Structures are given as C-alpha cells and as structure tokens.
Amino acid sequence: MLIRTPRKSDVLSSEITPHSVFLRRREFLRAASATSATAALGPFMLSDPAFAGAKLPNVKKTKWTAESLGENDKPTPYEDVTSYNNFYEFGTGKGDPKRKAGSLKTKPWTVVVDGHCENPGRYDFDDLIKVHALEERVYRFRCVEAWSMVIPWVGVPLADIIKRMGPTADAKYVSFETLVDPEQMPGQKFAILKWPYREGLRMDEAMNPLTLMAVGLYGEEMPNQNGAPIRLVTPWKYGFKSIKSIVRISFTDKQPPTSWNLSAPREYGFYSNVNPLVNHPRWSQAKERRLGGPTNVFGFVQKRPTLMFNGYEEEVAAMYKDMDLARYY
Ligand code: MTE
C-alpha cells in the first residue's frame, strides 16, 4: 500500500525497494542459483524463516487448482510469495516482513469471536480451524499497487467457521482485527496506521464459497510474513482486504471501520473489489505486473490486463448487481 500523507514516523519512500529493483534482484538470484557459488549458501537458506514451515497434513484438493487457472496463471514461486510482502506491523518495506516477522509468536494462538452470534468465545487455533478439513485453493491475488501473484493457499472456508458460530439475524457484517503487541510487531511502535489493522466483509461476502481463512501456503504452515497463523483471503478483492494474523472476529449490525479506509477514505473504500474500470485516484488499475511472470527485452515483468473481479466474476458479480461500483469502490 502506498501512503498518501507522509508523517514523521513514516519510512522514507527512498528506503523502500522500488518494484523494478526487486524484480531485477529476483532475476539476479535466479541466475545466481545456477552457479556453484550459491551451493555454499545452502545452510543459510535452510535457516531462512521463509523455509521453516511445517508441512500441513491431510490437505484436500479442490476445484481451484493451478490447472484450472491455466497457462497464463502459473503459481508464483514460493520465494516471491514469501519475500515481497505488505505487513505494516513489521515495517513498510516489501522485505521487512520476512526479515522481522520472526518475533511474532504464533503458538499458542487465540481468536476471540464476539458480537451477534450464538457461540461467542475465545477459541484456540486448533478448536477454530483444525476441526475442519484443510483445503488447497490456488487463487489469483491482486494488490491495489498493481502487482499480482498466484498463490496455492491452504485453509478452511470462512462460511464453515461462521456457520459453527451461529450468527443471529442482526449479524449483517463480519469484522476482523490483527494482534496488537508492539513488542512482537515492532512496526506498531509507529503510527503508520491506526492499530489494530482492521478489515470487514458484508455477510454475503463472508459466506461466499471463495472466501477462505488461510492457515498455510504451498502445503506448509503460513510463514509469519504472510500472516501466520491465520489470515483472510478474498481473491476478488484487492490484497489489503486479506487481513493477517487475526485475533478477533466480530459479527456486527453496522458496516465496520477498516484500516485503509480510515487512513485514506478517498483512495480505499469498504468494498475494494478488483475493478479495471475504476482507477485508484493516483494510478490506473487497468493493468498489473505478475510477479515471476514473463519479462520484456529489458528484463522487466510485462504488464497484463487486470480482470473484472480479478477473474472471479462468475462467482461474485451477483452480490453487487444493483450497486454502482464507482461509488462503492
Ligand atoms: N494485514 C495486516 N495485519 N497488516 C498489513 O499491513 N497488508 C495488506 C494485507 N493484509 C496488511 C495485512 C496488504 S496491503 C496486502 S497487499 C496483503 O496483506 C499482502 O499479503 P502478502 O504479503 O501475503 O502478499
């Protein structure tokens, strides 16, 4: 995400790796891995937190496979998915989350469920998630900054969790909050955003079969930098909706406040549906760069058209059929 009004506490934009530099670094790493010199790096690669995830057992395949997406949507390499991140609780640079998120303690983990439901309470991670069968779903992921990935998530449909909580008729929205603990999340010592990070969905969006509570990727436990141990995934919405390291789920009767809307309401709305026809006030949303995607003659990743609802129109368009999507962005 890009911050509109720099404050004293913000990291200078010159300190943030520009996207093009990152992409060139990837090419460099790829070339380097072909040389024998990198063999000597082996032991260090193994101690890298991004490679530490334990394998998740009994993950069911679903209809959302890499094959179903096709040739143009190959899964983004694990290295890219886990090293180019947005997780402001650990800093605003894309490499900060991987470097710094080791301080986040994800076991044990408790999620508070409250608001308009029959089964509120404090749920241990296993009681909330592991009572369900884990599924693999390969989804497109589109960031509002106009880059994208394809990620094989592992998780549980949010609808299954919601049904167990027994929402009442007053539950019109579901809101989510990330942990607040500046000792574990050093970025929270700065007022970059109003902590906790918050997100929300309308009830029908939360119950949509695409909506996933993800607990891993590439068959392994979620790396901390990607939002361990539990984060939301809504593939037809911009990436900032997919709140990480969730500690609270609340059923509300009013549309809940969300972090980026609070921070820059003209730029980030509640719905945040991927829409190539509605530009961000400061840049176009018509095209995107796929990390790890085909490069041009200069070695830069080529732009590709962004799809309406990120290609999930068939599954989600009906939820917005009477809405002006330029107004409800
Ligand atoms: N969740 C929290 N708690 N804090 C954040 O800063 N960033 C969001 C979203 N979830 C963010 C967050 C943004 S802007 C994006 S694009 C995605 O996480 C990035 O997810 P990824 O790092 O797994 O690609």
Coordinates of N, CA, C and O in Angstrom, one line a residue, residues 50-110:
A50 N 11.6 -18.2 6.0 CA 10.7 -18.5 5.0 C 10.6 -19.9 4.6 O 9.7 -20.4 3.9
F51 N 11.7 -20.7 5.0 CA 11.7 -22.1 4.6 C 11.4 -23.0 5.7 O 11.6 -24.2 5.6
A52 N 10.9 -22.4 6.8 CA 10.8 -23.2 8.1 C 9.4 -23.8 8.2 O 9.2 -24.5 9.2
G53 N 8.5 -23.6 7.4 CA 7.1 -24.0 7.6 C 7.0 -25.5 7.7 O 7.5 -26.2 6.8
A54 N 6.2 -26.0 8.7 CA 6.0 -27.4 8.7 C 4.9 -27.8 7.7 O 4.0 -27.0 7.4
K55 N 5.0 -29.0 7.2 CA 4.0 -29.5 6.2 C 2.7 -29.7 6.9 O 2.6 -30.1 8.0
L56 N 1.6 -29.2 6.2 CA 0.3 -29.4 6.8 C -0.3 -30.8 6.3 O -0.2 -31.1 5.1
P57 N -0.8 -31.6 7.3 CA -1.3 -32.9 6.9 C -2.7 -32.9 6.3 O -3.5 -32.0 6.6
N58 N -3.0 -33.9 5.5 CA -4.4 -34.1 5.0 C -5.0 -32.9 4.4 O -6.1 -32.6 4.7
V59 N -4.3 -32.4 3.4 CA -4.9 -31.2 2.7 C -5.7 -31.7 1.5 O -5.1 -32.4 0.6
K60 N -7.0 -31.4 1.4 CA -7.8 -31.9 0.3 C -7.6 -31.0 -0.9 O -7.5 -29.8 -0.8
K61 N -7.5 -31.6 -2.1 CA -7.5 -30.8 -3.3 C -8.9 -30.3 -3.6 O -9.9 -31.0 -3.1
T62 N -9.1 -29.2 -4.3 CA -10.4 -28.7 -4.6 C -10.4 -28.4 -6.1 O -9.5 -28.7 -6.8
K63 N -11.5 -27.8 -6.5 CA -11.6 -27.5 -8.0 C -10.7 -26.2 -8.3 O -10.5 -26.0 -9.5
W64 N -10.2 -25.5 -7.3 CA -9.4 -24.4 -7.5 C -7.9 -24.8 -7.6 O -7.2 -24.7 -6.6
T65 N -7.6 -25.4 -8.7 CA -6.2 -25.9 -8.9 C -5.4 -25.0 -9.8 O -6.0 -24.1 -10.5
A66 N -4.1 -25.2 -9.9 CA -3.3 -24.4 -10.8 C -3.7 -24.7 -12.3 O -3.8 -23.8 -13.1
E67 N -4.1 -26.0 -12.5 CA -4.5 -26.4 -13.9 C -5.8 -25.7 -14.3 O -5.9 -25.2 -15.4
S68 N -6.7 -25.5 -13.3 CA -8.0 -24.8 -13.7 C -7.7 -23.4 -14.0 O -8.5 -22.8 -14.8
L69 N -6.7 -22.8 -13.5 CA -6.4 -21.4 -13.9 C -5.7 -21.3 -15.3 O -5.9 -20.3 -15.9
G70 N -4.9 -22.3 -15.6 CA -4.4 -22.3 -17.0 C -3.0 -21.7 -17.1 O -2.4 -21.3 -16.1
E71 N -2.5 -21.7 -18.4 CA -1.2 -21.4 -18.7 C -0.7 -20.0 -18.3 O 0.4 -19.8 -17.9
N72 N -1.7 -19.0 -18.3 CA -1.3 -17.6 -18.0 C -1.3 -17.3 -16.5 O -1.0 -16.2 -16.1
D73 N -1.6 -18.3 -15.7 CA -1.7 -18.0 -14.3 C -1.0 -19.1 -13.5 O -1.5 -19.8 -12.7
K74 N 0.3 -19.2 -13.8 CA 1.1 -20.2 -13.1 C 1.4 -19.8 -11.7 O 1.6 -18.6 -11.4
P75 N 1.4 -20.7 -10.7 CA 1.7 -20.3 -9.3 C 3.0 -19.5 -9.2 O 4.0 -19.8 -9.9
T76 N 3.0 -18.4 -8.5 CA 4.2 -17.6 -8.2 C 5.2 -18.3 -7.4 O 4.7 -19.0 -6.4
P77 N 6.5 -18.3 -7.7 CA 7.4 -19.1 -6.9 C 7.3 -18.7 -5.4 O 7.1 -17.6 -5.0
Y78 N 7.5 -19.8 -4.6 CA 7.4 -19.6 -3.1 C 8.3 -18.5 -2.6 O 7.9 -17.7 -1.7
E79 N 9.5 -18.4 -3.2 CA 10.4 -17.3 -2.8 C 9.8 -15.9 -2.9 O 10.0 -15.1 -2.0
D80 N 9.1 -15.7 -4.0 CA 8.5 -14.4 -4.2 C 7.3 -14.2 -3.3 O 7.1 -13.1 -2.7
V81 N 6.5 -15.2 -3.1 CA 5.3 -15.1 -2.3 C 5.7 -14.8 -0.9 O 5.0 -14.1 -0.1
T82 N 6.9 -15.2 -0.4 CA 7.2 -15.1 1.0 C 8.3 -14.1 1.2 O 8.8 -13.9 2.4
S83 N 8.7 -13.3 0.2 CA 9.7 -12.3 0.4 C 9.3 -10.9 -0.1 O 10.0 -9.9 0.2
Y84 N 8.2 -10.8 -0.8 CA 7.7 -9.5 -1.3 C 6.4 -9.3 -0.6 O 5.4 -9.7 -1.2
N85 N 6.3 -8.7 0.6 CA 5.1 -8.7 1.4 C 4.7 -7.3 1.8 O 5.5 -6.4 1.9
N86 N 3.4 -7.1 2.1 CA 2.9 -6.0 2.8 C 2.4 -6.5 4.2 O 1.5 -7.3 4.3
F87 N 3.1 -6.0 5.2 CA 2.6 -6.3 6.6 C 3.2 -5.2 7.5 O 4.3 -5.3 8.0
Y88 N 2.5 -4.1 7.5 CA 3.0 -2.9 8.1 C 3.3 -3.0 9.6 O 4.1 -2.2 10.1
E89 N 2.8 -4.0 10.3 CA 3.2 -4.2 11.6 C 4.7 -4.5 11.8 O 5.3 -4.5 12.9
F90 N 5.3 -4.9 10.6 CA 6.8 -5.1 10.6 C 7.6 -4.2 9.8 O 8.7 -4.4 9.4
G91 N 6.9 -3.1 9.4 CA 7.6 -2.1 8.5 C 6.9 -1.9 7.2 O 6.1 -2.7 6.8
T92 N 7.3 -0.8 6.5 CA 6.6 -0.5 5.2 C 7.4 -1.0 4.0 O 6.9 -1.0 2.9
G93 N 8.6 -1.5 4.2 CA 9.4 -2.1 3.0 C 8.9 -3.5 2.7 O 8.5 -4.2 3.6
K94 N 9.0 -3.8 1.4 CA 8.5 -5.1 1.0 C 9.3 -6.3 1.6 O 8.8 -7.4 1.8
G95 N 10.6 -6.0 1.9 CA 11.4 -7.1 2.5 C 11.3 -7.1 4.1 O 11.8 -8.0 4.7
D96 N 10.7 -6.1 4.7 CA 10.7 -6.0 6.1 C 10.0 -7.2 6.8 O 10.5 -7.8 7.7
P97 N 8.8 -7.6 6.3 CA 8.1 -8.7 7.0 C 8.9 -9.9 7.1 O 9.0 -10.6 8.1
K98 N 9.6 -10.3 6.0 CA 10.4 -11.6 6.0 C 11.5 -11.4 7.0 O 11.9 -12.3 7.7
R99 N 12.2 -10.2 7.0 CA 13.3 -10.0 7.9 C 12.9 -9.9 9.3 O 13.7 -10.4 10.2
K100 N 11.7 -9.4 9.6 CA 11.4 -9.0 11.0 C 10.3 -9.8 11.7 O 10.2 -9.8 12.9
A101 N 9.6 -10.6 10.9 CA 8.4 -11.2 11.5 C 8.7 -12.5 12.3 O 7.8 -13.1 12.9
G102 N 10.0 -12.8 12.5 CA 10.4 -13.9 13.3 C 10.0 -13.7 14.8 O 9.8 -14.6 15.6
S103 N 9.8 -12.4 15.1 CA 9.5 -12.1 16.5 C 8.0 -12.4 16.9 O 7.6 -12.3 18.0
L104 N 7.2 -12.7 15.9 CA 5.8 -13.0 16.1 C 5.6 -14.4 16.7 O 6.1 -15.4 16.0
K105 N 5.0 -14.5 17.8 CA 4.8 -15.9 18.4 C 3.4 -16.3 18.1 O 2.4 -15.8 18.5
T106 N 3.3 -17.4 17.3 CA 2.0 -17.8 16.7 C 1.5 -19.1 17.4 O 0.4 -19.5 17.1
K107 N 2.2 -19.6 18.4 CA 1.7 -20.8 19.1 C 2.0 -20.6 20.6 O 3.1 -20.3 21.0
P108 N 1.0 -20.6 21.5 CA -0.4 -20.8 21.2 C -1.0 -19.5 20.5 O -0.5 -18.5 20.6
W109 N -2.2 -19.7 20.0 CA -2.9 -18.5 19.3 C -4.4 -18.6 19.6 O -5.0 -19.7 19.5
T110 N -5.0 -17.5 20.1 CA -6.4 -17.5 20.4 C -7.1 -16.5 19.6 O -6.6 -15.4 19.4

